Amino acid sequence: LLFIYIYKQTNMAGEEVGFYETVVEPLRQFSKDSMHLVKKCTKPDRKEFTAIAKATGVGFAIMGFIGFFVKLIHIPINNILVGN
């Protein structure tokens, strides 16, 4: 024997809202929006891909240089503070 518990809660207006409205409907809307997004997405062409790859590479290089210079400055300051 299977008992089904029907989930009920009240919304701001005091109306009863069931399981469907609170769980199923948002999931259905999310899946609908996700499918719409996937259908709208396109694969980048070669020119767009190379532009994104260059921008990503420049970003990595900048972050690497920042990290290198911070470490370069940190080592002497740390040696002064700790005092070998």
Tab-separated table of N, CA and C in Angstrom:
chain	number	residue	atom	x	y	z
A	1	LEU	N	0.848	-1.172	0.000
A	1	LEU	CA	0.000	0.000	0.000
A	1	LEU	C	0.893	1.234	0.000
A	2	LEU	N	0.642	2.136	-0.897
A	2	LEU	CA	1.449	3.341	-1.039
A	2	LEU	C	0.630	4.546	-0.618
A	3	PHE	N	1.163	5.275	0.374
A	3	PHE	CA	0.503	6.499	0.821
A	3	PHE	C	1.204	7.686	0.194
A	4	ILE	N	0.438	8.570	-0.390
A	4	ILE	CA	0.989	9.776	-1.011
A	4	ILE	C	0.660	10.945	-0.108
A	5	TYR	N	1.707	11.599	0.344
A	5	TYR	CA	1.533	12.774	1.184
A	5	TYR	C	1.473	13.990	0.273
A	6	ILE	N	0.394	14.728	0.347
A	6	ILE	CA	0.238	15.914	-0.485
A	6	ILE	C	0.756	17.104	0.296
A	7	TYR	N	1.788	17.717	-0.235
A	7	TYR	CA	2.456	18.828	0.402
A	7	TYR	C	1.629	20.084	0.210
A	8	LYS	N	1.257	20.727	1.297
A	8	LYS	CA	0.479	21.967	1.218
A	8	LYS	C	1.177	23.039	2.035
A	9	GLN	N	1.182	24.227	1.522
A	9	GLN	CA	1.669	25.378	2.265
A	9	GLN	C	0.882	26.580	1.797
A	10	THR	N	1.034	27.682	2.504
A	10	THR	CA	0.295	28.872	2.115
A	10	THR	C	1.260	29.911	1.574
A	11	ASN	N	0.810	30.665	0.603
A	11	ASN	CA	1.637	31.725	0.041
A	11	ASN	C	1.336	33.030	0.755
A	12	MET	N	1.867	34.143	0.257
A	12	MET	CA	1.715	35.444	0.906
A	12	MET	C	0.246	35.878	1.001
A	13	ALA	N	-0.574	35.460	0.050
A	13	ALA	CA	-1.977	35.875	0.036
A	13	ALA	C	-2.834	34.974	0.914
A	14	GLY	N	-2.240	33.969	1.538
A	14	GLY	CA	-2.994	33.069	2.393
A	14	GLY	C	-3.642	31.927	1.646
A	15	GLU	N	-3.384	31.794	0.351
A	15	GLU	CA	-3.957	30.711	-0.442
A	15	GLU	C	-3.101	29.472	-0.295
A	16	GLU	N	-3.754	28.316	-0.351
A	16	GLU	CA	-3.004	27.071	-0.277
A	16	GLU	C	-2.311	26.819	-1.599
A	17	VAL	N	-1.051	26.440	-1.507
A	17	VAL	CA	-0.263	26.135	-2.696
A	17	VAL	C	0.213	24.700	-2.550
A	18	GLY	N	-0.012	23.895	-3.569
A	18	GLY	CA	0.322	22.483	-3.494
A	18	GLY	C	1.718	22.171	-3.982
A	19	PHE	N	1.991	20.878	-3.992
A	19	PHE	CA	3.288	20.358	-4.413
A	19	PHE	C	3.607	20.767	-5.849
A	20	TYR	N	2.616	20.705	-6.706
A	20	TYR	CA	2.825	21.032	-8.117
A	20	TYR	C	3.311	22.461	-8.284
A	21	GLU	N	2.670	23.409	-7.612
A	21	GLU	CA	3.024	24.817	-7.766
A	21	GLU	C	4.381	25.148	-7.146
A	22	THR	N	4.759	24.442	-6.090
A	22	THR	CA	6.007	24.782	-5.395
A	22	THR	C	7.215	24.033	-5.929
A	23	VAL	N	7.019	22.825	-6.451
A	23	VAL	CA	8.167	22.019	-6.880
A	23	VAL	C	8.151	21.743	-8.380
A	24	VAL	N	7.073	21.213	-8.873
A	24	VAL	CA	7.026	20.753	-10.258
A	24	VAL	C	7.069	21.916	-11.240
A	25	GLU	N	6.257	22.934	-11.002
A	25	GLU	CA	6.186	24.051	-11.948
A	25	GLU	C	7.526	24.794	-12.088
A	26	PRO	N	8.237	25.121	-10.982
A	26	PRO	CA	9.554	25.761	-11.161
A	26	PRO	C	10.552	24.874	-11.917
A	27	LEU	N	10.527	23.570	-11.668
A	27	LEU	CA	11.423	22.665	-12.394
A	27	LEU	C	11.076	22.618	-13.878
A	28	ARG	N	9.783	22.609	-14.174
A	28	ARG	CA	9.349	22.600	-15.573
A	28	ARG	C	9.769	23.894	-16.268
A	29	GLN	N	9.607	25.017	-15.587
A	29	GLN	CA	10.006	26.304	-16.159
A	29	GLN	C	11.518	26.357	-16.360
A	30	PHE	N	12.272	25.830	-15.390
A	30	PHE	CA	13.726	25.803	-15.511
A	30	PHE	C	14.161	24.969	-16.708
A	31	SER	N	13.550	23.793	-16.887
A	31	SER	CA	13.923	22.950	-18.025
A	31	SER	C	13.540	23.618	-19.345
A	32	LYS	N	12.412	24.304	-19.367
A	32	LYS	CA	11.992	25.010	-20.578
A	32	LYS	C	12.983	26.126	-20.916
A	33	ASP	N	13.384	26.909	-19.896
A	33	ASP	CA	14.360	27.981	-20.117
A	33	ASP	C	15.718	27.417	-20.535
A	34	SER	N	16.107	26.289	-19.960
A	34	SER	CA	17.388	25.673	-20.308
A	34	SER	C	17.395	25.207	-21.760
A	35	MET	N	16.316	24.589	-22.191
A	35	MET	CA	16.228	24.146	-23.584
A	35	MET	C	16.245	25.336	-24.536
A	36	HIS	N	15.609	26.422	-24.156
A	36	HIS	CA	15.617	27.638	-24.975
A	36	HIS	C	17.043	28.172	-25.105
A	37	LEU	N	17.789	28.169	-23.991
A	37	LEU	CA	19.175	28.629	-24.011
A	37	LEU	C	20.043	27.754	-24.903
A	38	VAL	N	19.902	26.443	-24.789
A	38	VAL	CA	20.704	25.522	-25.602
A	38	VAL	C	20.401	25.704	-27.084
A	39	LYS	N	19.152	25.926	-27.419
A	39	LYS	CA	18.791	26.138	-28.827
A	39	LYS	C	19.357	27.448	-29.365
A	40	LYS	N	19.488	28.470	-28.515
A	40	LYS	CA	20.017	29.764	-28.943
A	40	LYS	C	21.542	29.775	-29.053
A	41	CYS	N	22.209	28.892	-28.302
A	41	CYS	CA	23.678	28.881	-28.301
A	41	CYS	C	24.209	28.407	-29.649
A	42	THR	N	25.312	29.021	-30.072
A	42	THR	CA	25.949	28.603	-31.308
A	42	THR	C	27.423	28.342	-31.053
A	43	LYS	N	28.006	27.511	-31.864
A	43	LYS	CA	29.429	27.221	-31.767
A	43	LYS	C	30.196	28.408	-32.349
A	44	PRO	N	31.240	28.880	-31.639
A	44	PRO	CA	31.974	30.036	-32.166
A	44	PRO	C	32.754	29.670	-33.432
A	45	ASP	N	32.853	30.631	-34.339
A	45	ASP	CA	33.660	30.390	-35.530
A	45	ASP	C	35.134	30.557	-35.172
A	46	ARG	N	36.001	30.308	-36.131
A	46	ARG	CA	37.443	30.316	-35.877
A	46	ARG	C	37.933	31.687	-35.388
A	47	LYS	N	37.426	32.753	-35.993
A	47	LYS	CA	37.848	34.109	-35.622
A	47	LYS	C	37.456	34.426	-34.177
A	48	GLU	N	36.218	34.110	-33.812
A	48	GLU	CA	35.747	34.361	-32.450
A	48	GLU	C	36.515	33.505	-31.437
A	49	PHE	N	36.775	32.250	-31.788
A	49	PHE	CA	37.512	31.365	-30.888
A	49	PHE	C	38.925	31.873	-30.642
A	50	THR	N	39.613	32.315	-31.715
A	50	THR	CA	40.977	32.815	-31.524
A	50	THR	C	40.985	34.095	-30.694
A	51	ALA	N	39.975	34.952	-30.855
A	51	ALA	CA	39.890	36.167	-30.039
A	51	ALA	C	39.705	35.821	-28.563
A	52	ILE	N	38.840	34.854	-28.276
A	52	ILE	CA	38.629	34.429	-26.893
A	52	ILE	C	39.885	33.774	-26.332
A	53	ALA	N	40.555	32.955	-27.136
A	53	ALA	CA	41.779	32.292	-26.681
A	53	ALA	C	42.881	33.309	-26.396
A	54	LYS	N	43.011	34.329	-27.245
A	54	LYS	CA	44.019	35.365	-27.012
A	54	LYS	C	43.719	36.139	-25.734
A	55	ALA	N	42.455	36.515	-25.549
A	55	ALA	CA	42.074	37.264	-24.347
A	55	ALA	C	42.323	36.439	-23.086
A	56	THR	N	42.027	35.158	-23.143
A	56	THR	CA	42.278	34.278	-22.008
A	56	THR	C	43.769	34.150	-21.741
A	57	GLY	N	44.563	34.005	-22.792
A	57	GLY	CA	46.019	33.912	-22.634
A	57	GLY	C	46.618	35.175	-22.039
A	58	VAL	N	46.151	36.327	-22.508
A	58	VAL	CA	46.638	37.600	-21.954
A	58	VAL	C	46.264	37.703	-20.477
A	59	GLY	N	45.056	37.294	-20.132
A	59	GLY	CA	44.620	37.306	-18.734
A	59	GLY	C	45.478	36.410	-17.863
A	60	PHE	N	45.788	35.210	-18.357
A	60	PHE	CA	46.663	34.303	-17.611
A	60	PHE	C	48.047	34.911	-17.428
A	61	ALA	N	48.576	35.515	-18.487
A	61	ALA	CA	49.905	36.118	-18.410
A	61	ALA	C	49.925	37.274	-17.404
A	62	ILE	N	48.922	38.123	-17.445
A	62	ILE	CA	48.854	39.255	-16.507
A	62	ILE	C	48.774	38.748	-15.072
A	63	MET	N	47.914	37.770	-14.829
A	63	MET	CA	47.796	37.231	-13.471
A	63	MET	C	49.090	36.557	-13.029
A	64	GLY	N	49.781	35.900	-13.951
A	64	GLY	CA	51.059	35.277	-13.617
A	64	GLY	C	52.111	36.310	-13.248
A	65	PHE	N	52.190	37.394	-14.027
A	65	PHE	CA	53.159	38.454	-13.710
A	65	PHE	C	52.826	39.132	-12.385
A	66	ILE	N	51.558	39.346	-12.119
A	66	ILE	CA	51.175	39.948	-10.837
A	66	ILE	C	51.599	39.037	-9.691
A	67	GLY	N	51.327	37.766	-9.816
A	67	GLY	CA	51.736	36.813	-8.783
A	67	GLY	C	53.245	36.761	-8.616
A	68	PHE	N	53.966	36.794	-9.732
A	68	PHE	CA	55.434	36.771	-9.681
A	68	PHE	C	55.969	38.006	-8.958
A	69	PHE	N	55.459	39.182	-9.298
A	69	PHE	CA	55.958	40.412	-8.669
A	69	PHE	C	55.560	40.496	-7.197
A	70	VAL	N	54.391	40.022	-6.854
A	70	VAL	CA	54.003	40.000	-5.436
A	70	VAL	C	54.949	39.087	-4.668
A	71	LYS	N	55.221	37.929	-5.210
A	71	LYS	CA	56.155	36.999	-4.548
A	71	LYS	C	57.553	37.598	-4.503
A	72	LEU	N	57.974	38.270	-5.568
A	72	LEU	CA	59.289	38.894	-5.629
A	72	LEU	C	59.435	39.969	-4.553
A	73	ILE	N	58.388	40.715	-4.301
A	73	ILE	CA	58.418	41.753	-3.273
A	73	ILE	C	58.257	41.138	-1.882
A	74	HIS	N	57.481	40.079	-1.778
A	74	HIS	CA	57.197	39.455	-0.486
A	74	HIS	C	58.439	38.805	0.124
A	75	ILE	N	59.280	38.194	-0.664
A	75	ILE	CA	60.454	37.475	-0.138
A	75	ILE	C	61.389	38.401	0.636
A	76	PRO	N	61.844	39.549	0.087
A	76	PRO	CA	62.723	40.416	0.884
A	76	PRO	C	62.040	41.003	2.118
A	77	ILE	N	60.771	41.362	1.991
A	77	ILE	CA	60.055	41.907	3.153
A	77	ILE	C	59.951	40.853	4.235
A	78	ASN	N	59.669	39.633	3.853
A	78	ASN	CA	59.568	38.543	4.821
A	78	ASN	C	60.914	38.301	5.490
A	79	ASN	N	62.003	38.368	4.727
A	79	ASN	CA	63.330	38.162	5.302
A	79	ASN	C	63.676	39.294	6.276
A	80	ILE	N	63.270	40.525	5.987
A	80	ILE	CA	63.528	41.653	6.889
A	80	ILE	C	62.736	41.476	8.177
A	81	LEU	N	61.453	41.100	8.051
A	81	LEU	CA	60.619	40.954	9.237
A	81	LEU	C	61.023	39.764	10.097
A	82	VAL	N	61.304	38.643	9.470
A	82	VAL	CA	61.664	37.442	10.225
A	82	VAL	C	63.107	37.557	10.696
A	83	GLY	N	63.986	38.084	9.853
A	83	GLY	CA	65.384	38.278	10.200
A	83	GLY	C	66.142	36.967	10.361
A	84	ASN	N	66.661	36.488	9.268
A	84	ASN	CA	67.436	35.242	9.296
A	84	ASN	C	68.575	35.367	10.219
